[in-house]
Amino acid sequence: MELRQMRYFVAVAEELHFSRAAERLYISTPTLSQQIKQLEREIGTTLLIRHSRGVELNPAGQVFLARARETIQAAGLALKDTRRAAGLDEPVLRLGLLNGVPGWLPAALEQLAAERFPESTVTLEAGTTTDQVRMLAAGEIDLGLVRTPLTLPPATICEELAEEELGVLMVASHPLATAAEVTIDDLAGLELIWIPRAAAPEFHDDALQRLGGNFRLSDITMSHSQLRSALQVRRAAISLGSRRAATPDVVWRPIAGRPLIARYAAIWRTDSHNPVLQAMTVSPGLTPVRQQVVEY
C-alpha cells in the first residue's frame, strides 16, 4: 500500500465521484479506478458502494478514510521533522490550487514565492474551497486559495486577491444565446446546473440568492470544469461561470447589472512557521499579486 493510493482514495471519498476526483488529481478516470480497485484487493474488502450517480463510502471505507488522512498527515510530519533533525532547510511552499481558479493567480503566487525566497519550491494540492480550508487546518498546505464569502476557523488570515464577473453559460443553440446580455427575469423557469453546495457553501448560497430564485435548481451538480460538459447533455439548461469557460459550443453572456462576482482570496494560518510563507506575507505582503486584474 502506497501513500499515493491513500491520497487517491481520499480524493474519491471527498468528491464521491471518480471523474471529479480524477480531475482534481490530474489523472485519468480509468487510472484512478484501477488504483482504487488495487487498493481494495490489497485490503481484502470493498471500500466504496458504486452506483450510476457516483460512489458512497461503506463502513470499511469510512474507517479507512479517517486512517488514511491520519497516515498522510503523519508522513508529512515525519519527513518535515526528520529533515529538521538533520539540519536540512527545505523551503517548500505547499500551495492549494482551487478548482476553476484563473490560471494566472497560482502562477503569480509561485512567482512571488520565487522572488521573495529564491531557493524555494512550490508544490500544488488541488481542491475546492472546502478542501482548502480543511487542508490548511490539517497542516497539509501552507497557503490556500478560496472563493469568498466563507467562514474561517480561528487563527486564519484571509486576503482577497482578485475578482471575476460571472455570467450565464449555455449551449450556442439556446434561445438566450442570441442576446447580448440576459436579465434575471430571462432565467425564470430555466434549469440551473450549479456546483455542489459542499464545495463552497457560502459562495454557492450567495450566488443563488443574488439571482433571486427565478430558476429551477437542477438535480445534478458539477465541478466548475465539468459545467460545460453538463450543458451538452441538458441543452435547455443554463449554468454560471466566467467568460473563460466559453467555447465555440458553449457561449457566455453577462447578466444585466452584473450581480454576480466571484472573489478569490488567499488564506493562511497565523501560527505557520513556513519561511516561504513568512517571506511572502511580510510587508508589502501579497499586494503585487492583488494588483493583477482579471479582465471582464
PDB file of N, CA and C in Angstrom, residues 167-177 182 186-194 211 215-222 226-241 249-253:
ATOM      1  N   GLY A 167     -21.240  35.118 -15.424  1.00  0.00           N
ATOM      2  CA  GLY A 167     -22.398  35.290 -16.291  1.00  0.00           C
ATOM      3  C   GLY A 167     -23.074  33.963 -16.524  1.00  0.00           C
ATOM      4  N   VAL A 168     -23.899  33.902 -17.546  1.00  0.00           N
ATOM      5  CA  VAL A 168     -24.661  32.695 -17.846  1.00  0.00           C
ATOM      6  C   VAL A 168     -23.955  31.915 -18.949  1.00  0.00           C
ATOM      7  N   LEU A 169     -23.794  30.623 -18.721  1.00  0.00           N
ATOM      8  CA  LEU A 169     -23.263  29.705 -19.723  1.00  0.00           C
ATOM      9  C   LEU A 169     -24.411  28.893 -20.295  1.00  0.00           C
ATOM     10  N   MET A 170     -24.402  28.702 -21.604  1.00  0.00           N
ATOM     11  CA  MET A 170     -25.453  27.913 -22.260  1.00  0.00           C
ATOM     12  C   MET A 170     -24.917  27.422 -23.603  1.00  0.00           C
ATOM     13  N   VAL A 171     -25.559  26.409 -24.149  1.00  0.00           N
ATOM     14  CA  VAL A 171     -25.141  25.921 -25.464  1.00  0.00           C
ATOM     15  C   VAL A 171     -25.453  26.995 -26.504  1.00  0.00           C
ATOM     16  N   ALA A 172     -24.707  26.970 -27.602  1.00  0.00           N
ATOM     17  CA  ALA A 172     -24.843  28.011 -28.620  1.00  0.00           C
ATOM     18  C   ALA A 172     -26.226  28.032 -29.257  1.00  0.00           C
ATOM     19  N   SER A 173     -26.948  26.919 -29.197  1.00  0.00           N
ATOM     20  CA  SER A 173     -28.285  26.857 -29.791  1.00  0.00           C
ATOM     21  C   SER A 173     -29.391  27.280 -28.826  1.00  0.00           C
ATOM     22  N   HIS A 174     -29.033  27.655 -27.600  1.00  0.00           N
ATOM     23  CA  HIS A 174     -30.028  28.043 -26.601  1.00  0.00           C
ATOM     24  C   HIS A 174     -30.738  29.329 -27.053  1.00  0.00           C
ATOM     25  N   PRO A 175     -32.045  29.469 -26.795  1.00  0.00           N
ATOM     26  CA  PRO A 175     -32.776  30.676 -27.205  1.00  0.00           C
ATOM     27  C   PRO A 175     -32.189  31.982 -26.675  1.00  0.00           C
ATOM     28  N   LEU A 176     -31.556  31.942 -25.492  1.00  0.00           N
ATOM     29  CA  LEU A 176     -30.990  33.166 -24.929  1.00  0.00           C
ATOM     30  C   LEU A 176     -29.623  33.515 -25.515  1.00  0.00           C
ATOM     31  N   ALA A 177     -29.053  32.601 -26.285  1.00  0.00           N
ATOM     32  CA  ALA A 177     -27.697  32.801 -26.782  1.00  0.00           C
ATOM     33  C   ALA A 177     -27.602  33.936 -27.796  1.00  0.00           C
ATOM     34  N   VAL A 182     -28.287  38.917 -20.710  1.00  0.00           N
ATOM     35  CA  VAL A 182     -29.552  38.374 -20.233  1.00  0.00           C
ATOM     36  C   VAL A 182     -29.929  39.082 -18.936  1.00  0.00           C
ATOM     37  N   ASP A 186     -35.062  36.760 -17.467  1.00  0.00           N
ATOM     38  CA  ASP A 186     -34.904  35.805 -18.570  1.00  0.00           C
ATOM     39  C   ASP A 186     -34.668  34.384 -18.061  1.00  0.00           C
ATOM     40  N   LEU A 187     -34.164  34.278 -16.840  1.00  0.00           N
ATOM     41  CA  LEU A 187     -33.800  32.974 -16.294  1.00  0.00           C
ATOM     42  C   LEU A 187     -34.980  32.262 -15.645  1.00  0.00           C
ATOM     43  N   ALA A 188     -36.118  32.930 -15.558  1.00  0.00           N
ATOM     44  CA  ALA A 188     -37.279  32.358 -14.862  1.00  0.00           C
ATOM     45  C   ALA A 188     -37.665  31.014 -15.469  1.00  0.00           C
ATOM     46  N   GLY A 189     -37.739  30.024 -14.610  1.00  0.00           N
ATOM     47  CA  GLY A 189     -38.185  28.703 -15.020  1.00  0.00           C
ATOM     48  C   GLY A 189     -37.131  27.831 -15.648  1.00  0.00           C
ATOM     49  N   LEU A 190     -35.927  28.371 -15.926  1.00  0.00           N
ATOM     50  CA  LEU A 190     -34.882  27.577 -16.558  1.00  0.00           C
ATOM     51  C   LEU A 190     -34.170  26.692 -15.532  1.00  0.00           C
ATOM     52  N   GLU A 191     -33.696  25.551 -15.997  1.00  0.00           N
ATOM     53  CA  GLU A 191     -32.919  24.653 -15.139  1.00  0.00           C
ATOM     54  C   GLU A 191     -31.504  25.206 -14.991  1.00  0.00           C
ATOM     55  N   LEU A 192     -31.053  25.356 -13.761  1.00  0.00           N
ATOM     56  CA  LEU A 192     -29.711  25.863 -13.480  1.00  0.00           C
ATOM     57  C   LEU A 192     -28.845  24.730 -12.938  1.00  0.00           C
ATOM     58  N   ILE A 193     -27.800  24.383 -13.670  1.00  0.00           N
ATOM     59  CA  ILE A 193     -26.816  23.401 -13.207  1.00  0.00           C
ATOM     60  C   ILE A 193     -25.722  24.171 -12.482  1.00  0.00           C
ATOM     61  N   TRP A 194     -25.466  23.829 -11.235  1.00  0.00           N
ATOM     62  CA  TRP A 194     -24.556  24.610 -10.411  1.00  0.00           C
ATOM     63  C   TRP A 194     -23.633  23.685  -9.659  1.00  0.00           C
ATOM     64  N   LEU A 211     -29.374  35.784  -7.552  1.00  0.00           N
ATOM     65  CA  LEU A 211     -30.191  35.534  -8.745  1.00  0.00           C
ATOM     66  C   LEU A 211     -31.681  35.615  -8.441  1.00  0.00           C
ATOM     67  N   PHE A 215     -35.095  30.628 -11.141  1.00  0.00           N
ATOM     68  CA  PHE A 215     -34.722  29.448 -11.916  1.00  0.00           C
ATOM     69  C   PHE A 215     -35.170  28.173 -11.206  1.00  0.00           C
ATOM     70  N   ARG A 216     -34.927  27.043 -11.853  1.00  0.00           N
ATOM     71  CA  ARG A 216     -35.114  25.726 -11.232  1.00  0.00           C
ATOM     72  C   ARG A 216     -33.736  25.120 -11.005  1.00  0.00           C
ATOM     73  N   LEU A 217     -33.379  24.906  -9.760  1.00  0.00           N
ATOM     74  CA  LEU A 217     -32.078  24.325  -9.461  1.00  0.00           C
ATOM     75  C   LEU A 217     -32.069  22.869  -9.912  1.00  0.00           C
ATOM     76  N   SER A 218     -31.083  22.498 -10.697  1.00  0.00           N
ATOM     77  CA  SER A 218     -31.013  21.168 -11.294  1.00  0.00           C
ATOM     78  C   SER A 218     -30.806  20.082 -10.245  1.00  0.00           C
ATOM     79  N   ASP A 219     -31.188  18.878 -10.621  1.00  0.00           N
ATOM     80  CA  ASP A 219     -30.963  17.729  -9.743  1.00  0.00           C
ATOM     81  C   ASP A 219     -29.548  17.189  -9.893  1.00  0.00           C
ATOM     82  N   ILE A 220     -28.751  17.753 -10.804  1.00  0.00           N
ATOM     83  CA  ILE A 220     -27.367  17.340 -10.952  1.00  0.00           C
ATOM     84  C   ILE A 220     -26.450  18.503 -10.608  1.00  0.00           C
ATOM     85  N   THR A 221     -25.290  18.191 -10.058  1.00  0.00           N
ATOM     86  CA  THR A 221     -24.288  19.198  -9.732  1.00  0.00           C
ATOM     87  C   THR A 221     -22.971  18.793 -10.369  1.00  0.00           C
ATOM     88  N   MET A 222     -22.153  19.768 -10.670  1.00  0.00           N
ATOM     89  CA  MET A 222     -20.886  19.511 -11.334  1.00  0.00           C
ATOM     90  C   MET A 222     -19.808  20.437 -10.787  1.00  0.00           C
ATOM     91  N   GLN A 226     -16.567  20.889 -15.222  1.00  0.00           N
ATOM     92  CA  GLN A 226     -17.499  19.960 -15.865  1.00  0.00           C
ATOM     93  C   GLN A 226     -18.813  20.609 -16.268  1.00  0.00           C
ATOM     94  N   LEU A 227     -19.012  21.861 -15.893  1.00  0.00           N
ATOM     95  CA  LEU A 227     -20.291  22.506 -16.184  1.00  0.00           C
ATOM     96  C   LEU A 227     -20.562  22.577 -17.677  1.00  0.00           C
ATOM     97  N   ARG A 228     -19.528  22.849 -18.466  1.00  0.00           N
ATOM     98  CA  ARG A 228     -19.720  22.934 -19.913  1.00  0.00           C
ATOM     99  C   ARG A 228     -20.172  21.594 -20.485  1.00  0.00           C
ATOM    100  N   SER A 229     -19.574  20.508 -20.004  1.00  0.00           N
ATOM    101  CA  SER A 229     -19.971  19.179 -20.484  1.00  0.00           C
ATOM    102  C   SER A 229     -21.407  18.867 -20.104  1.00  0.00           C
ATOM    103  N   ALA A 230     -21.812  19.283 -18.903  1.00  0.00           N
ATOM    104  CA  ALA A 230     -23.183  19.024 -18.464  1.00  0.00           C
ATOM    105  C   ALA A 230     -24.196  19.739 -19.353  1.00  0.00           C
ATOM    106  N   LEU A 231     -23.839  20.920 -19.827  1.00  0.00           N
ATOM    107  CA  LEU A 231     -24.754  21.672 -20.685  1.00  0.00           C
ATOM    108  C   LEU A 231     -24.956  20.986 -22.039  1.00  0.00           C
ATOM    109  N   GLN A 232     -23.997  20.216 -22.478  1.00  0.00           N
ATOM    110  CA  GLN A 232     -24.155  19.480 -23.731  1.00  0.00           C
ATOM    111  C   GLN A 232     -25.176  18.360 -23.580  1.00  0.00           C
ATOM    112  N   VAL A 233     -25.378  17.916 -22.343  1.00  0.00           N
ATOM    113  CA  VAL A 233     -26.377  16.869 -22.076  1.00  0.00           C
ATOM    114  C   VAL A 233     -27.743  17.496 -21.801  1.00  0.00           C
ATOM    115  N   ARG A 234     -27.780  18.482 -20.938  1.00  0.00           N
ATOM    116  CA  ARG A 234     -29.019  19.210 -20.621  1.00  0.00           C
ATOM    117  C   ARG A 234     -29.035  20.511 -21.430  1.00  0.00           C
ATOM    118  N   ARG A 235     -29.367  20.421 -22.700  1.00  0.00           N
ATOM    119  CA  ARG A 235     -29.170  21.536 -23.624  1.00  0.00           C
ATOM    120  C   ARG A 235     -30.132  22.699 -23.390  1.00  0.00           C
ATOM    121  N   ALA A 236     -31.211  22.472 -22.666  1.00  0.00           N
ATOM    122  CA  ALA A 236     -32.131  23.566 -22.347  1.00  0.00           C
ATOM    123  C   ALA A 236     -31.744  24.259 -21.047  1.00  0.00           C
ATOM    124  N   ALA A 237     -30.757  23.705 -20.353  1.00  0.00           N
ATOM    125  CA  ALA A 237     -30.356  24.244 -19.057  1.00  0.00           C
ATOM    126  C   ALA A 237     -29.326  25.361 -19.237  1.00  0.00           C
ATOM    127  N   ILE A 238     -29.052  26.052 -18.154  1.00  0.00           N
ATOM    128  CA  ILE A 238     -28.012  27.075 -18.112  1.00  0.00           C
ATOM    129  C   ILE A 238     -27.090  26.774 -16.944  1.00  0.00           C
ATOM    130  N   SER A 239     -25.962  27.458 -16.915  1.00  0.00           N
ATOM    131  CA  SER A 239     -25.068  27.375 -15.772  1.00  0.00           C
ATOM    132  C   SER A 239     -24.467  28.749 -15.531  1.00  0.00           C
ATOM    133  N   LEU A 240     -23.647  28.852 -14.519  1.00  0.00           N
ATOM    134  CA  LEU A 240     -22.975  30.105 -14.184  1.00  0.00           C
ATOM    135  C   LEU A 240     -21.478  29.896 -14.277  1.00  0.00           C
ATOM    136  N   GLY A 241     -20.773  30.894 -14.772  1.00  0.00           N
ATOM    137  CA  GLY A 241     -19.337  30.766 -14.875  1.00  0.00           C
ATOM    138  C   GLY A 241     -18.720  32.041 -15.394  1.00  0.00           C
ATOM    139  N   ASP A 249     -18.930  25.885 -28.666  1.00  0.00           N
ATOM    140  CA  ASP A 249     -20.209  25.206 -28.447  1.00  0.00           C
ATOM    141  C   ASP A 249     -20.972  25.725 -27.242  1.00  0.00           C
ATOM    142  N   VAL A 250     -20.276  26.371 -26.316  1.00  0.00           N
ATOM    143  CA  VAL A 250     -20.901  26.906 -25.103  1.00  0.00           C
ATOM    144  C   VAL A 250     -20.600  28.397 -25.037  1.00  0.00           C
ATOM    145  N   VAL A 251     -21.645  29.216 -25.041  1.00  0.00           N
ATOM    146  CA  VAL A 251     -21.454  30.666 -25.056  1.00  0.00           C
ATOM    147  C   VAL A 251     -21.638  31.238 -23.648  1.00  0.00           C
ATOM    148  N   TRP A 252     -21.069  32.410 -23.455  1.00  0.00           N
ATOM    149  CA  TRP A 252     -21.158  33.131 -22.183  1.00  0.00           C
ATOM    150  C   TRP A 252     -21.845  34.454 -22.430  1.00  0.00           C
ATOM    151  N   ARG A 253     -22.806  34.793 -21.598  1.00  0.00           N
ATOM    152  CA  ARG A 253     -23.485  36.073 -21.706  1.00  0.00           C
ATOM    153  C   ARG A 253     -23.510  36.751 -20.340  1.00  0.00           C
TER     154      ARG A 253
END
